[in-house]
Amino acid sequence: MKQHDVLIVGGGLAGLVAAHQLAKGGREVLLIEKKSYPFHRVCGEYISNEVRDFLEKEELFPFQYKPSEIRRFRLTSVKGKVAEAPLDMGGFGVSRYLLDRFIYEKSLEKGASFLLNTQVEKVHYDSKNKIFKVDGSDGSMRYAKHLIGAFGKRSKIDKSMNRDFMNKRSPYIGVKYHIKVSHEEDMVALHNFDGGYCGINKIENDLYNLCYLGSREHLRYFGSIPKMETSILYQNPQLKRIFEAGEFVFDKPEVINEINFSPKKPIENHVLMTGDAAGLITPLCGNGMAIAIHTGKLAAEAILQNRSQPDIEYQYLHNWNRFFKTRLWVGRRVQQLFGAKWTSEFSVGLLKRSPYLAQQIIQRTHGDQVV
Ligand SMILES: Cc1cc2nc3c(=O)[nH]c(=O)nc-3n(C[C@H](O)[C@H](O)[C@H](O)COP(=O)(O)OP(=O)(O)OC[C@H]3O[C@@H](n4cnc5c(N)ncnc54)[C@H](O)[C@@H]3O)c2cc1C
């Protein structure tokens, strides 16, 4: 039975960047992903510029797709009151459909191996022999010296590992569309509605990403996504205009549920958890993808720079706590200002009256440039 040097479970941005960096560092790496590229995901597709220098340096910035450049922020309350501000760091917009496939191809070029259309059912660490054992949906059994968990917000593996957050139900659903609409190209907007918020920003070509975090209860009550949208989201006149004027590109939206923002452990059963598998920052912060990229890089570095598993875990845990713990905590607190009439009026008022304070809050959920 083949023993791998490094095995990565999950090929979103965290797993892909880890695979790329490890292969570039000369390591044998296999990434197992349950789908195959390219595919759409529920995501706002606004990427914070904190990872831009890193992506450019590693030739992972998708210049050929001409990502949009985003420099301004608009916030609207449930009633449609508007506030705007420049974004200090800003970001760019490109679909995950293109970006993930692009980094997948770059990782292949560097020598990473991929096993696609295969779901990992279970992972186990044999502490006596210091080896990970991984069971695949194809009935296979694989062994690896190092294991990176990059399986996103919620996975079969979380259940098999009995991770704490799996016992908590989440009140949120996520819905995503690509649309054509008349909108400022350099603006990311967040529109509040009862029970959630909806982002819009330009991605590649003449497409806009329209993506929201909504309430599972509302969906259950109204019985369908279109009914919920016209009854709840349309109460914000800004959103009503976008939905009515937009030309929708997908036949039906991408939808996910059980989006859980509870804290998680960045290392569990010796697995280095990266991206959302280590903790999901609330989407309003607009940097879950930047964190996924950064954690993938840090996990790869921990493996490249240390020999023993305890040293690898120590370095990764130290860096994860240093860069992300507080940001995820602030994100959860800021989310409380969204998705309700009074609090959304308050947050729009705050951005209007105290732009300095609002900038400080935004900064606390973002990191410095990753290099
Ligand atoms: C509504 C919403 C809007 C968002 N908007 C933004 C935004 O605008 N900007 C931003 O930066 N972030 C945003 N985010 C967050 C961002 O999408 C995530 O933080 C990011 O995708 C995390 O990347 P990841 O690599 O950790 O996980 P993912 O991208 O989810 O990748 C995980 C991968 O693991 C695979 N997988 C899972 N289980 C298994 C298994 N058992 N075996 C094999 N493969 C498996 C999955 O198929 C998937 O490909 C948003 C999130 C939501 C919910």
CSV table of N, CA and C and ligand atoms in Angstrom, one decimal, residues 8-16 32-35 37 39 41-48 96 100 115 118-122 149-157 173-175 188 197 201 209 211-214 256 259 261 274-293 295, ligand 1:
chain,number,residue,atom,x,y,z
A,8,ILE,N,-3.6,15.9,1.2
A,8,ILE,CA,-4.5,17.0,1.5
A,8,ILE,C,-5.9,16.6,1.2
A,9,VAL,N,-6.8,16.8,2.1
A,9,VAL,CA,-8.3,16.5,1.8
A,9,VAL,C,-9.0,17.8,1.6
A,10,GLY,N,-9.5,17.9,0.3
A,10,GLY,CA,-10.3,19.1,-0.1
A,10,GLY,C,-9.5,20.0,-0.9
A,11,GLY,N,-10.1,20.4,-2.1
A,11,GLY,CA,-9.4,21.2,-3.1
A,11,GLY,C,-10.1,22.6,-3.3
A,12,GLY,N,-10.4,23.3,-2.2
A,12,GLY,CA,-10.8,24.7,-2.3
A,12,GLY,C,-9.5,25.5,-2.3
A,13,LEU,N,-9.5,26.8,-2.0
A,13,LEU,CA,-8.3,27.6,-2.1
A,13,LEU,C,-7.3,27.2,-1.1
A,14,ALA,N,-7.7,26.8,0.1
A,14,ALA,CA,-6.7,26.4,1.2
A,14,ALA,C,-5.9,25.1,0.7
A,15,GLY,N,-6.7,24.1,0.3
A,15,GLY,CA,-6.0,22.9,-0.2
A,15,GLY,C,-5.1,23.1,-1.4
A,16,LEU,N,-5.7,23.9,-2.4
A,16,LEU,CA,-4.9,24.1,-3.6
A,16,LEU,C,-3.6,24.8,-3.4
A,32,ILE,N,-6.9,15.1,-2.4
A,32,ILE,CA,-8.2,14.3,-2.8
A,32,ILE,C,-9.4,15.3,-2.7
A,33,GLU,N,-10.1,15.4,-3.8
A,33,GLU,CA,-11.2,16.3,-3.9
A,33,GLU,C,-12.5,15.6,-4.4
A,34,LYS,N,-13.6,15.8,-3.7
A,34,LYS,CA,-14.8,15.0,-4.1
A,34,LYS,C,-15.4,15.5,-5.4
A,35,LYS,N,-15.1,16.7,-5.9
A,35,LYS,CA,-15.7,17.1,-7.2
A,35,LYS,C,-14.6,17.1,-8.2
A,37,TYR,N,-12.8,19.9,-11.3
A,37,TYR,CA,-12.7,21.3,-11.7
A,37,TYR,C,-13.2,21.4,-13.2
A,39,PHE,N,-15.9,24.0,-11.1
A,39,PHE,CA,-17.3,24.0,-10.6
A,39,PHE,C,-17.6,25.2,-9.8
A,41,ARG,N,-19.2,27.4,-6.7
A,41,ARG,CA,-19.4,27.3,-5.2
A,41,ARG,C,-20.2,28.5,-4.7
A,42,VAL,N,-20.9,28.4,-3.6
A,42,VAL,CA,-21.5,29.5,-2.9
A,42,VAL,C,-20.4,30.4,-2.3
A,43,CYS,N,-20.2,31.5,-2.9
A,43,CYS,CA,-19.1,32.4,-2.4
A,43,CYS,C,-19.3,33.8,-3.1
A,44,GLY,N,-19.0,34.8,-2.3
A,44,GLY,CA,-19.2,36.2,-2.9
A,44,GLY,C,-18.1,36.6,-3.9
A,45,GLU,N,-17.0,35.8,-3.9
A,45,GLU,CA,-16.0,36.0,-5.0
A,45,GLU,C,-15.3,37.4,-5.0
A,46,TYR,N,-15.4,38.0,-3.8
A,46,TYR,CA,-14.6,39.2,-3.6
A,46,TYR,C,-13.3,38.8,-2.8
A,47,ILE,N,-12.2,39.0,-3.3
A,47,ILE,CA,-11.0,38.6,-2.6
A,47,ILE,C,-10.1,39.7,-2.1
A,48,SER,N,-9.9,39.7,-0.8
A,48,SER,CA,-9.2,40.9,-0.2
A,48,SER,C,-7.8,40.9,-0.8
A,96,ARG,N,-14.9,31.6,-8.6
A,96,ARG,CA,-14.2,30.5,-8.1
A,96,ARG,C,-14.1,29.4,-9.2
A,100,ASP,N,-10.3,28.6,-9.0
A,100,ASP,CA,-9.9,27.3,-8.5
A,100,ASP,C,-9.2,26.4,-9.5
A,115,LEU,N,-6.5,13.4,-6.9
A,115,LEU,CA,-7.5,12.4,-7.0
A,115,LEU,C,-8.8,13.1,-6.9
A,118,THR,N,-13.5,11.9,-5.7
A,118,THR,CA,-13.4,10.9,-4.6
A,118,THR,C,-13.6,11.6,-3.3
A,119,GLN,N,-14.5,11.1,-2.5
A,119,GLN,CA,-14.7,11.6,-1.2
A,119,GLN,C,-14.0,10.9,-0.1
A,120,VAL,N,-13.3,11.6,0.8
A,120,VAL,CA,-12.7,11.0,1.9
A,120,VAL,C,-13.7,10.7,3.0
A,121,GLU,N,-13.8,9.5,3.5
A,121,GLU,CA,-14.9,9.1,4.4
A,121,GLU,C,-14.4,9.3,5.9
A,122,LYS,N,-13.1,9.0,6.1
A,122,LYS,CA,-12.6,8.9,7.5
A,122,LYS,C,-11.1,9.2,7.5
A,149,GLY,N,-6.1,19.1,6.5
A,149,GLY,CA,-7.6,19.1,6.4
A,149,GLY,C,-8.0,20.4,5.7
A,150,ALA,N,-8.5,20.4,4.5
A,150,ALA,CA,-8.9,21.6,3.7
A,150,ALA,C,-10.3,21.3,3.2
A,151,PHE,N,-11.1,20.7,4.0
A,151,PHE,CA,-12.4,20.2,3.5
A,151,PHE,C,-13.6,21.2,3.7
A,152,GLY,N,-13.3,22.5,4.0
A,152,GLY,CA,-14.3,23.5,4.0
A,152,GLY,C,-15.1,23.5,5.3
A,153,LYS,N,-16.3,24.2,5.1
A,153,LYS,CA,-17.2,24.5,6.3
A,153,LYS,C,-17.7,23.3,7.0
A,154,ARG,N,-18.0,22.3,6.3
A,154,ARG,CA,-18.7,21.1,6.8
A,154,ARG,C,-18.5,19.9,6.0
A,155,SER,N,-18.1,18.8,6.6
A,155,SER,CA,-17.8,17.7,5.7
A,155,SER,C,-18.1,16.4,6.5
A,156,LYS,N,-18.2,15.3,5.8
A,156,LYS,CA,-18.3,14.0,6.4
A,156,LYS,C,-17.3,13.7,7.4
A,157,ILE,N,-16.1,14.3,7.2
A,157,ILE,CA,-15.0,14.0,8.1
A,157,ILE,C,-15.2,14.7,9.4
A,173,ILE,N,-28.5,30.1,5.6
A,173,ILE,CA,-28.3,29.4,4.3
A,173,ILE,C,-27.5,30.4,3.4
A,174,GLY,N,-26.9,29.9,2.4
A,174,GLY,CA,-26.1,30.7,1.4
A,174,GLY,C,-26.6,30.5,0.0
A,175,VAL,N,-26.8,31.6,-0.7
A,175,VAL,CA,-27.4,31.5,-2.1
A,175,VAL,C,-26.5,32.4,-3.0
A,188,VAL,N,-18.0,47.2,-4.0
A,188,VAL,CA,-18.6,46.0,-3.4
A,188,VAL,C,-19.7,46.6,-2.5
A,197,TYR,N,-27.9,39.3,4.8
A,197,TYR,CA,-27.3,40.4,4.0
A,197,TYR,C,-26.9,39.8,2.6
A,201,ASN,N,-20.7,42.3,-6.3
A,201,ASN,CA,-19.5,42.9,-6.8
A,201,ASN,C,-19.2,42.3,-8.2
A,209,ASN,N,-21.3,39.0,-9.3
A,209,ASN,CA,-21.7,38.0,-8.3
A,209,ASN,C,-22.7,38.6,-7.4
A,211,CYS,N,-24.7,37.4,-4.0
A,211,CYS,CA,-24.6,36.3,-3.1
A,211,CYS,C,-25.1,36.7,-1.7
A,212,TYR,N,-25.9,35.9,-1.1
A,212,TYR,CA,-26.4,36.3,0.2
A,212,TYR,C,-26.4,35.2,1.2
A,213,LEU,N,-26.3,35.7,2.5
A,213,LEU,CA,-26.5,34.8,3.6
A,213,LEU,C,-27.9,35.1,4.2
A,214,GLY,N,-28.7,34.1,4.1
A,214,GLY,CA,-30.1,34.3,4.5
A,214,GLY,C,-30.5,33.4,5.7
A,256,ILE,N,-26.4,26.5,-0.3
A,256,ILE,CA,-25.9,25.7,0.7
A,256,ILE,C,-26.6,26.0,2.0
A,259,ILE,N,-24.4,26.8,7.6
A,259,ILE,CA,-23.2,27.6,7.6
A,259,ILE,C,-22.9,28.0,9.0
A,261,PHE,N,-20.7,29.4,12.2
A,261,PHE,CA,-19.5,30.3,12.5
A,261,PHE,C,-18.9,30.0,13.9
A,274,THR,N,-7.1,23.8,7.7
A,274,THR,CA,-6.9,25.0,7.0
A,274,THR,C,-8.2,25.6,6.5
A,275,GLY,N,-8.2,26.9,6.1
A,275,GLY,CA,-9.4,27.5,5.6
A,275,GLY,C,-10.6,27.4,6.5
A,276,ASP,N,-11.7,27.2,5.9
A,276,ASP,CA,-13.0,27.1,6.7
A,276,ASP,C,-12.9,25.9,7.7
A,277,ALA,N,-12.1,24.8,7.4
A,277,ALA,CA,-12.1,23.7,8.3
A,277,ALA,C,-11.5,24.1,9.6
A,278,ALA,N,-10.8,25.2,9.7
A,278,ALA,CA,-10.2,25.7,11.0
A,278,ALA,C,-11.1,26.7,11.6
A,279,GLY,N,-12.1,27.2,10.8
A,279,GLY,CA,-13.0,28.3,11.4
A,279,GLY,C,-13.4,29.2,10.2
A,280,LEU,N,-14.7,29.5,10.2
A,280,LEU,CA,-15.2,30.3,9.1
A,280,LEU,C,-15.5,31.7,9.5
A,281,ILE,N,-14.8,32.7,8.9
A,281,ILE,CA,-15.0,34.1,9.2
A,281,ILE,C,-16.4,34.5,8.6
A,282,THR,N,-17.1,35.4,9.2
A,282,THR,CA,-18.4,35.8,8.7
A,282,THR,C,-18.2,36.4,7.3
A,283,PRO,N,-19.1,36.1,6.3
A,283,PRO,CA,-18.8,36.5,4.9
A,283,PRO,C,-18.8,38.1,4.8
A,284,LEU,N,-19.5,38.8,5.7
A,284,LEU,CA,-19.5,40.3,5.5
A,284,LEU,C,-18.1,40.8,5.6
A,285,CYS,N,-17.1,40.1,6.2
A,285,CYS,CA,-15.7,40.6,6.3
A,285,CYS,C,-15.0,40.5,4.9
A,286,GLY,N,-15.6,39.7,4.0
A,286,GLY,CA,-15.0,39.6,2.7
A,286,GLY,C,-13.6,39.0,2.6
A,287,ASN,N,-13.2,38.2,3.6
A,287,ASN,CA,-11.8,37.7,3.5
A,287,ASN,C,-11.7,36.2,3.8
A,288,GLY,N,-12.7,35.4,3.7
A,288,GLY,CA,-12.6,34.0,4.0
A,288,GLY,C,-11.7,33.4,3.0
A,289,MET,N,-11.7,33.8,1.7
A,289,MET,CA,-10.8,33.3,0.7
A,289,MET,C,-9.3,33.6,1.0
A,290,ALA,N,-9.1,34.9,1.4
A,290,ALA,CA,-7.8,35.3,1.8
A,290,ALA,C,-7.2,34.5,2.9
A,291,ILE,N,-8.1,34.2,3.9
A,291,ILE,CA,-7.7,33.4,5.0
A,291,ILE,C,-7.4,32.0,4.6
A,292,ALA,N,-8.2,31.4,3.7
A,292,ALA,CA,-8.0,30.1,3.2
A,292,ALA,C,-6.6,30.0,2.5
A,293,ILE,N,-6.3,31.0,1.7
A,293,ILE,CA,-5.0,31.1,0.9
A,293,ILE,C,-3.9,31.1,1.9
A,295,THR,N,-3.8,30.3,5.2
A,295,THR,CA,-3.7,29.1,6.0
A,295,THR,C,-3.0,28.0,5.2
B,1,LIG,C1,-22.6,33.2,1.5
B,1,LIG,C2,-21.1,33.3,1.5
B,1,LIG,C3,-20.4,34.3,0.9
B,1,LIG,C4,-19.0,34.4,1.0
B,1,LIG,N1,-18.4,35.4,0.3
B,1,LIG,C5,-17.1,35.6,0.4
B,1,LIG,C6,-16.4,36.6,-0.3
B,1,LIG,O1,-17.0,37.4,-1.0
B,1,LIG,N2,-15.0,36.7,-0.1
B,1,LIG,C7,-14.3,35.9,0.7
B,1,LIG,O2,-13.1,36.0,0.8
B,1,LIG,N3,-14.9,34.8,1.3
B,1,LIG,C8,-16.3,34.6,1.1
B,1,LIG,N4,-16.9,33.6,1.7
B,1,LIG,C9,-16.1,32.6,2.5
B,1,LIG,C10,-15.3,31.7,1.5
B,1,LIG,O3,-16.1,31.2,0.5
B,1,LIG,C11,-14.6,30.6,2.2
B,1,LIG,O4,-14.0,31.1,3.4
B,1,LIG,C12,-13.6,29.8,1.4
B,1,LIG,O5,-14.2,29.3,0.2
B,1,LIG,C13,-12.9,28.8,2.2
B,1,LIG,O6,-12.0,28.0,1.3
B,1,LIG,P1,-11.6,26.5,1.7
B,1,LIG,O7,-10.6,26.1,0.8
B,1,LIG,O8,-11.4,26.5,3.2
B,1,LIG,O9,-13.0,25.7,1.5
B,1,LIG,P2,-13.8,25.4,0.2
B,1,LIG,O10,-13.6,26.4,-0.8
B,1,LIG,O11,-15.2,25.2,0.7
B,1,LIG,O12,-13.3,24.0,-0.3
B,1,LIG,C14,-13.4,22.8,0.4
B,1,LIG,C15,-13.3,21.6,-0.6
B,1,LIG,O13,-13.3,20.4,0.1
B,1,LIG,C16,-14.0,19.4,-0.6
B,1,LIG,N5,-14.4,18.4,0.3
B,1,LIG,C17,-15.2,18.5,1.4
B,1,LIG,N6,-15.3,17.3,2.0
B,1,LIG,C18,-14.5,16.5,1.4
B,1,LIG,C19,-14.2,15.1,1.5
B,1,LIG,N7,-14.7,14.4,2.6
B,1,LIG,N8,-13.4,14.5,0.7
B,1,LIG,C20,-12.9,15.2,-0.4
B,1,LIG,N9,-13.2,16.5,-0.6
B,1,LIG,C21,-14.0,17.1,0.2
B,1,LIG,C22,-15.2,20.2,-1.2
B,1,LIG,O14,-15.8,19.6,-2.4
B,1,LIG,C23,-14.5,21.6,-1.5
B,1,LIG,O15,-14.0,21.6,-2.9
B,1,LIG,C24,-18.3,33.4,1.7
B,1,LIG,C25,-18.9,32.4,2.3
B,1,LIG,C26,-20.3,32.3,2.3
B,1,LIG,C27,-21.0,31.2,3.0
